[in-house]
Amino acid sequence: MLVSKAIGITPVPSLLRVYAKVEPLTIAELNEFVIISEPQVIEFVCTGMVTDIKLEKGWCYVSCSRCTKKLQRTVSSLRDLQ
């Protein structure tokens, strides 16, 4: 299935659209792609569904010590998303 996204230029029918292939991936497959791929700037939409919550294991994420927002992992560090 293909989806399209306008690229911000005055549209001339469908010629000025960017098309992307939609592929279902597991979290493991997405993590592997992020780890082994060359760094690049891309936009993507990730839709997910919570199927189970394991209360006995707890849950956490790495956050900024000042604002407590989640930190984004980069190639060599973690950065605040502000």
CSV table of C-alpha atoms in Angstrom, one decimal:
chain,number,residue,atom,x,y,z
A,1,MET,CA,0.0,0.0,0.0
A,2,LEU,CA,1.3,3.5,-0.8
A,3,VAL,CA,0.5,6.7,1.0
A,4,SER,CA,1.3,10.3,0.0
A,5,LYS,CA,2.2,13.5,1.8
A,6,ALA,CA,2.2,17.0,0.3
A,7,ILE,CA,5.6,18.6,0.2
A,8,GLY,CA,4.6,22.2,0.9
A,9,ILE,CA,4.7,23.6,-2.6
A,10,THR,CA,1.6,24.8,-4.4
A,11,PRO,CA,0.2,21.5,-5.7
A,12,VAL,CA,0.3,20.7,-9.4
A,13,PRO,CA,-2.1,17.7,-9.5
A,14,SER,CA,-0.4,14.6,-8.1
A,15,LEU,CA,3.1,15.3,-9.5
A,16,LEU,CA,4.3,17.2,-6.3
A,17,ARG,CA,3.7,14.4,-3.8
A,18,VAL,CA,6.1,12.2,-2.0
A,19,TYR,CA,5.2,8.5,-1.9
A,20,ALA,CA,6.3,5.9,0.6
A,21,LYS,CA,5.8,2.2,1.0
A,22,VAL,CA,4.0,1.3,4.2
A,23,GLU,CA,5.5,-1.8,5.9
A,24,PRO,CA,4.4,-3.3,9.2
A,25,LEU,CA,7.4,-3.9,11.5
A,26,THR,CA,8.0,-5.3,14.9
A,27,ILE,CA,9.7,-3.2,17.5
A,28,ALA,CA,12.7,-5.5,17.2
A,29,GLU,CA,12.9,-5.0,13.4
A,30,LEU,CA,12.6,-1.2,13.8
A,31,ASN,CA,15.4,-1.2,16.5
A,32,GLU,CA,17.6,-3.3,14.2
A,33,PHE,CA,17.1,-0.9,11.3
A,34,VAL,CA,18.0,2.1,13.5
A,35,ILE,CA,21.1,0.4,14.8
A,36,ILE,CA,22.6,-0.9,11.5
A,37,SER,CA,21.5,1.9,9.1
A,38,GLU,CA,23.5,4.9,8.2
A,39,PRO,CA,22.4,8.1,10.0
A,40,GLN,CA,19.7,9.9,7.9
A,41,VAL,CA,17.0,12.5,8.3
A,42,ILE,CA,13.6,11.0,7.6
A,43,GLU,CA,10.0,11.5,8.8
A,44,PHE,CA,7.8,8.5,9.6
A,45,VAL,CA,4.6,7.7,11.4
A,46,CYS,CA,4.6,4.9,13.9
A,47,THR,CA,1.3,3.5,14.9
A,48,GLY,CA,1.1,1.0,17.7
A,49,MET,CA,-1.2,-0.8,20.0
A,50,VAL,CA,-0.6,-1.8,23.7
A,51,THR,CA,-1.4,-5.5,23.9
A,52,ASP,CA,-0.3,-6.3,27.4
A,53,ILE,CA,1.1,-4.5,30.5
A,54,LYS,CA,3.3,-6.6,32.7
A,55,LEU,CA,2.8,-4.9,36.1
A,56,GLU,CA,5.4,-7.1,37.9
A,57,LYS,CA,8.2,-5.8,35.6
A,58,GLY,CA,7.7,-2.0,36.0
A,59,TRP,CA,8.2,0.6,33.3
A,60,CYS,CA,10.7,3.5,32.8
A,61,TYR,CA,12.4,5.6,30.2
A,62,VAL,CA,15.5,7.9,30.2
A,63,SER,CA,14.5,11.5,31.0
A,64,CYS,CA,16.0,14.9,31.3
A,65,SER,CA,17.0,15.7,34.9
A,66,ARG,CA,15.8,19.3,34.5
A,67,CYS,CA,12.4,19.0,32.7
A,68,THR,CA,11.8,15.2,33.1
A,69,LYS,CA,10.9,14.9,29.4
A,70,LYS,CA,12.0,11.8,27.5
A,71,LEU,CA,15.5,12.0,26.0
A,72,GLN,CA,16.0,11.1,22.3
A,73,ARG,CA,18.9,8.7,21.5
A,74,THR,CA,21.3,10.0,18.8
A,75,VAL,CA,24.3,8.2,17.3
A,76,SER,CA,26.6,9.2,20.1
A,77,SER,CA,24.5,10.7,22.9
A,78,LEU,CA,21.0,11.4,24.3
A,79,ARG,CA,19.4,14.8,23.7
A,80,ASP,CA,16.4,16.6,25.1
A,81,LEU,CA,13.5,16.9,22.7
A,82,GLN,CA,12.7,20.6,23.6
